[in-house]
Amino acid sequence: MNETMRAGIGTSNLDDASLAGRQAAERALGHISGRRPDLMIVYSSVRYDLPAMLAGIRDVAGDVPLVGATSCGQMHDGDVTPPGEGLAVLALVGGYRFGVSHVSNVSADPQAAGRELAHSARRAAAADDMPYHALLVLSDGLIADNQGLLNGVYRITGFAVPVVGGAAGDDRRLLGTSVFCGDEVLRDAAVAVWIGAPRRISVACAGGWTPEGLPLMVTSVDGPVVREIDGRSGAAVYRENLGPDGPGGLNAAHLGLIEPDGSLLVRAAFIGSDGELHTFTPLPEYSAVRIVRSRPDDLLDVDSDAVASVLNGFEASVVLAFSCVARLDVLGPRGPEEAQRLQKAAGGIPTFGFYTYGEFARTTSVAGYHNATMAVVAL
Amino acid sequence: MNPVSTTRAEASHLSEEVERLRLSLAKAEAAASDAFRDTARLIRLLTAVGTPSPPEGLLARTLTVLSEVYSADVTCLAELVGDRLIVTASCGLPEDDPAGSGGWVIGPTARQALNRGQPLARSVSDSDEVPPSLRGIGVRFAAWIPVTLDPGAGGELLILFRRRPEPFKQGDLRILSSVGYRMTSAFEAAERAAAIDRLAKTGHELARHLDMPRLLEEAVSLLRTLTGGDRAWIVTLSNGMAHLGVYAGLPDESMPSWPRRIDALPAWGAARHGEPYRWQTTGPLGALPQTGLCAPVMAEGEAIALLCASGTRPRLLGKATTEVVTVLANHLAVAMRNGDLYRALARSERKLRQRATHDPLTGLANRVLARQSIEDALARQPRMGAVGLLFCDLDNFKSINDRLGHEVGDELIQKVARRLRECVRPDDVLARFGGDEFVLVVDGARSLGDIMEMGRRIQAALVQPFHLRGDRVQMTASIGGVLGMPGQATPSELLRDADAAMYAAKGKGPGRVEVFDAAASHRSLSRLDLLSDMPRALQNGELSLEFQPIHALASGRAVGLEALLRWNHPRQGSIPPDVFIPLAEETEAIVPIGEWVLEQACRQAVRWRRLPGREDLAIWVNVSPVQLAHPDLVKTALDTIAGAGLQPGDVWLEVTEHSSLTEECSEPFARLRDAGVHVALDDFGMSYSSLSYLRRFPVECLKIDRSFVSGLAESETDRGIVRAILAIAASLELDVIAEGIETDVHRDVLLELGCLRGQGYLLSRPLPPDAVTELLRATGPAEGGGGRRSPVRRRGAHSRLTPR
């Protein structure tokens, strides 16, 4: 198992789902000399006939372990495929051991689903003899309680096994996201890959958000709706605190949960069509928050730091990134710069990622589901 | 001052002021942020603890929030078991982490925290204070917060491990201590509520298990769940002994052997007073110490069982567990009492059912159950086969019953039942249908051949003689069998046809089997049919008389004639007397028939007495006990005799030794005797109380039963009996007639013994009247006179009404 892992990335923008899948898979396999991959990761626009797309990939790659998610665009080797355009495939072979699992009907009991997901993945990997472990999780991005899913995962992994991943997107449509497992396209579901590794795996999470104004207390929450802040309408308080950038800058202003160490756990927030303040992930009631804002440069600066921390001097084979689509929104026309910065920080190591509706990066404590961040891991 | 420089200075000053204000603002915001964070942290913790939920959910939620708000990589609850801390709940440790099974040896700081009852925190840096699975991955700080509420439940700690280089502060410890107590308190309350809730929901369901093993199994399962013990068992107590009822959980070699004396149980001292008993053992080296709880199940102030649970969790010794187990014990007491009552009721019902459906003498099914079995069998699918029915009637049982008494008769019935039971298949239903009648229901019979075979097996089972209080009795049965198809036959039809087949068998002689197919059944008449035809037989002219002469043995001449009744049924032909006489008695048709027989016999006697030398010819007529019970018998009989032109002294009335020949019957006999009619006792010697009849009835003649006569040649016993009868008769001056003389030897021996008269096939079969006339003419005048007393007798010869 001293073999170095090889990673091959392939993309396609062809309109035909099957052909696009085939093309991306062929390109990815080309980079690993056509070897049978140990794992394939697929990120795709929802514009495709997804089963046909997966079938196209499997026509080329065969019946190999495959996971993936719909996205809001992909990043690969410094390039960006914008939301709504194409798909990207990563093929990995050698060096690591992978075990794939999936769970459905996650909303009914996210914790139980998370527990089952991690448990099955670990069993599938049969990698107890490997010295280090990590878990890659991809989930339906419109599940209300991805933190609950992570809590369940945590019961199996414990704090010593890092968890990383992202919540699926749907090209910003907010209509329906999916995850992939084998040839299945699943909703209200999650897939996981237990990773048995020859070396320690580090996960990092970069924010780049700056708090503004005084702390606020969330006093009433109803799932993803923040009904009250400081005992008043959550939406009203949010608007008041947006400051001179006003509603026009909604995408650039979110809520930061104040962590014990004073850091902020960013939760993407927006005023919904119902006029209420929404978050993708429910906020804990009676949590202390601050309005956080970001400027493009702030976001881009922290990305490099995150990559540097996970590489930490080891010759990785690939850097996986999960960046919130909210960041792409903040960056605006400078969107492609994030992928470039990422690649620059990774040097010659391939980079592969997608734009998400949320990021899994459990580093300290159980709180590991983020918004508006970029989570990275190096394999 | 240069305005420009002034302006610059002001600007610089303002700039510094702005910067200062900015810094102040940042500080103020940071302070506010800290204040909010601390407040939010506390509120979140209290909310987590305060939200009602199941116990496990509450712990998981609170530990998760603790992990979040204190940046703890691992938060856990651990119990002190012996010298080891065992994790009972955690956030951050995998479920299968060894810290939850074997734990780790408690470190000095944790022990100090427990001993002092104070929260402590320190830098740990991968020391022994950290569970093995957390060593080597950079845990830097830990906090131990004692949370034990119940002093009896051992030590329990809330422990937080943190990798981040930030020690736990004193303020944190105060909050953690408060939250820790609240959490365990809420957990115990939730656990107790859940246990009570479960007991409330399921405890009463114990009562649905009415049989003890299932009740105890359910209870022990509940006990183990409620206590969280590794093992649970229930000991039942009775008669000073303790028995292991049921057992659940891990095997334990240290479990004592059962049963044991109650007073040898460590728990007995407390249990006898209704108190729970708790214990703690150190166990073998290297093993975790065991704690245990034992609660008595009380019924009417007595301990009837013990609920016991043990394991490594000190919580077993807690108040909450004791309370819950006590409630369970109360439920179990009620359920056990219910079970007792139910079993008593069920026993009574079984007895009642048994009585209603079984014959008390033999234990076999009775008539009701037999009929039900036939109905059930006929209600099944035809593809299951036909239903066979065998009707068995013991031959000559009545005479055995009369001869040896009812008790012996009952014993014989029991022995016959045992033999029959042994020869039938387990699924067949054997029933005692009446006195000496048995019915066998054969479900799934294939053919009449099967039924015939079954009948033969029954016959074979009876071949060996029965030993009854010193007597050897040979028994046979007449068996009739039929086959009925489900959906076609009815129980009544089957019973009727089998009964008819049985009588057909009986008509062919004892020990025969007859099976009827549908056509034969159709042709045959059941006893029920005979019963309904019997009363009309007389008026339909179906009855007739034959006469068997009574001979003087020395000369061979006829001295009297015994009238014998015959029934020629229009469809059935000749019906055996054994069959129709009981039916006539049953319907009391015997009364008019008896009168008719006496009248016919007397008229015939008058005719014969007109023959030369036959003027003394006596006529013998049998009388049934049913007739004797009739108030008009004496008058009618005397009128009939006179009406025919005979003197009372010309007539002998014969009565059979019979169980129904009661004391009341002696009165009409006495009156007849006083009027001059002679009385004879038939079948003498067959009854166990033969001699008592001689005392009770005005008997003048004994007829020796044919069974003794038939054994005269070879049986010294029979010869002795005949000799004794003759001696008795001589001493009482009674006449004697031997019946059933079939050989010259019989006659010679009887003559040798001193018996002067007799009847039997050797001398003459029963004959129609004309043939008798011929016989009388051919043999000339009666020697010595049939109706007159012989020299040794006071009383004369006779005939019988009921045919033989």
XYZ file of N, CA and C in Angstrom, chain A residues 115 122 151 154-160 213-217 230 258-262 284-288 290 363-367, chain B residues 29 32-33 36-37 39-41 43-44 47 60 64 67-74 91-96 134 137 139 163-164:
192
model
N -25.599 8.167 11.113
C -24.963 7.045 11.797
C -24.858 5.851 10.852
N -17.830 2.572 6.577
C -16.669 1.972 7.245
C -16.616 0.466 6.984
N -24.025 15.052 12.920
C -24.010 14.570 14.308
C -24.079 13.044 14.345
N -20.890 11.560 13.325
C -19.902 11.755 14.374
C -19.930 10.620 15.400
N -21.109 10.012 15.566
C -21.218 8.930 16.538
C -20.400 7.712 16.113
N -20.152 7.615 14.833
C -19.360 6.492 14.343
C -17.894 6.886 14.176
N -17.679 8.062 13.629
C -16.287 8.449 13.362
C -15.569 8.845 14.646
N -16.315 9.469 15.567
C -15.634 10.088 16.689
C -14.846 11.288 16.189
N -14.238 11.990 17.137
C -13.608 13.248 16.727
C -12.291 13.031 15.992
N -11.740 11.823 16.107
C -10.415 11.607 15.535
C -10.437 11.399 14.024
N -20.873 45.378 13.324
C -21.921 45.739 14.278
C -21.868 44.910 15.542
N -22.842 45.114 16.379
C -22.878 44.466 17.675
C -23.448 43.047 17.557
N -23.087 42.223 18.516
C -23.643 40.871 18.504
C -25.148 40.899 18.678
N -25.775 39.898 18.150
C -27.233 39.777 18.233
C -27.573 38.402 18.819
N -28.751 38.323 19.422
C -29.189 37.031 19.991
C -30.370 36.516 19.167
N -33.074 39.187 18.807
C -33.262 40.150 19.913
C -34.734 40.412 20.180
N -21.335 32.946 16.792
C -20.136 33.197 17.574
C -19.717 31.904 18.261
N -18.535 31.438 17.933
C -18.033 30.193 18.483
C -17.348 30.449 19.823
N -17.135 29.399 20.592
C -16.541 29.586 21.924
C -15.213 30.330 21.875
N -14.473 30.098 20.816
C -13.161 30.756 20.738
C -13.270 32.140 20.117
N -14.478 32.601 19.905
C -14.655 33.922 19.327
C -14.736 33.890 17.810
N -29.251 27.404 15.964
C -29.709 27.026 17.297
C -30.397 28.230 17.937
N -31.491 27.960 18.619
C -32.156 29.051 19.334
C -31.230 29.553 20.440
N -31.306 30.820 20.706
C -30.453 31.474 21.707
C -28.971 31.376 21.358
N -28.697 31.410 20.095
C -27.286 31.492 19.713
C -26.943 32.963 19.468
N -25.687 33.271 19.735
C -25.208 34.644 19.522
C -24.659 34.742 18.111
N -23.445 37.422 14.655
C -23.107 38.754 14.160
C -23.316 38.748 12.655
N -13.635 19.986 12.125
C -12.258 20.112 12.598
C -12.230 20.043 14.120
N -12.979 20.922 14.745
C -13.053 20.908 16.203
C -14.518 20.842 16.598
N -14.789 20.074 17.639
C -16.148 19.867 18.148
C -17.025 19.302 17.035
N -18.307 19.118 17.380
C -19.170 18.451 16.436
C -19.642 19.381 15.339
N -19.578 20.699 15.607
C -20.086 21.645 14.624
C -19.187 21.638 13.400
N -17.180 45.995 21.075
C -17.863 44.933 20.314
C -17.386 43.553 20.754
N -18.863 42.841 24.050
C -20.281 42.501 23.868
C -20.395 41.098 23.288
N -19.492 40.831 22.334
C -19.507 39.521 21.686
C -19.266 38.415 22.707
N -22.298 38.097 24.909
C -23.361 37.393 24.182
C -23.047 35.910 24.063
N -21.746 35.673 23.791
C -21.350 34.276 23.612
C -21.582 33.489 24.897
N -23.600 34.236 27.361
C -25.031 34.135 27.619
C -25.641 33.063 26.714
N -25.276 33.169 25.427
C -25.824 32.221 24.454
C -25.440 30.801 24.839
N -24.210 30.646 25.277
C -23.704 29.332 25.677
C -24.562 28.756 26.807
N -27.558 29.747 27.787
C -28.958 29.526 27.388
C -29.074 28.249 26.561
N -28.105 28.068 25.657
C -28.172 26.856 24.821
C -28.061 25.597 25.670
N -31.239 25.134 27.618
C -32.310 24.721 26.708
C -32.157 23.233 26.367
N -27.460 12.812 24.549
C -26.753 13.045 23.289
C -26.787 14.530 22.936
N -23.602 17.067 22.926
C -23.262 17.726 21.660
C -23.135 19.236 21.866
N -20.040 20.039 23.655
C -18.899 19.950 22.751
C -18.777 21.230 21.926
N -19.932 21.701 21.476
C -19.926 22.899 20.633
C -19.537 24.148 21.414
N -20.187 24.350 22.555
C -19.992 25.633 23.224
C -18.682 25.707 24.016
N -18.088 24.550 24.277
C -16.798 24.581 24.978
C -15.646 24.125 24.098
N -15.892 24.046 22.788
C -14.836 23.606 21.864
C -14.152 22.357 22.372
N -14.968 21.434 22.879
C -14.393 20.184 23.378
C -14.463 19.149 22.264
N -13.330 18.511 22.010
C -13.342 17.482 20.967
C -14.150 16.281 21.416
N -14.056 16.003 22.699
C -14.840 14.891 23.236
C -15.516 15.350 24.527
N -19.990 12.374 23.167
C -20.023 13.034 21.870
C -18.565 13.165 21.462
N -18.198 12.498 20.390
C -16.821 12.590 19.925
C -16.061 11.292 20.011
N -16.612 10.313 20.756
C -15.990 8.984 20.750
C -16.846 8.080 19.878
N -16.208 7.294 19.035
C -17.008 6.349 18.245
C -17.765 5.410 19.191
N -18.896 4.914 18.715
C -19.724 4.059 19.572
C -18.989 2.817 20.052
N -18.068 2.324 19.221
C -17.386 1.091 19.597
C -16.050 1.354 20.281
N -7.659 8.298 22.889
C -7.455 9.727 22.667
C -5.995 10.138 22.858
N -3.074 12.047 19.961
C -3.685 12.892 18.927
C -3.887 14.317 19.434
N -4.592 15.759 22.551
C -5.499 16.298 23.572
C -4.664 17.045 24.609
N -8.428 19.748 22.402
C -7.104 19.834 21.773
C -6.621 21.280 21.649
N -7.583 22.181 21.512
C -7.203 23.577 21.298
C -6.397 24.084 22.481
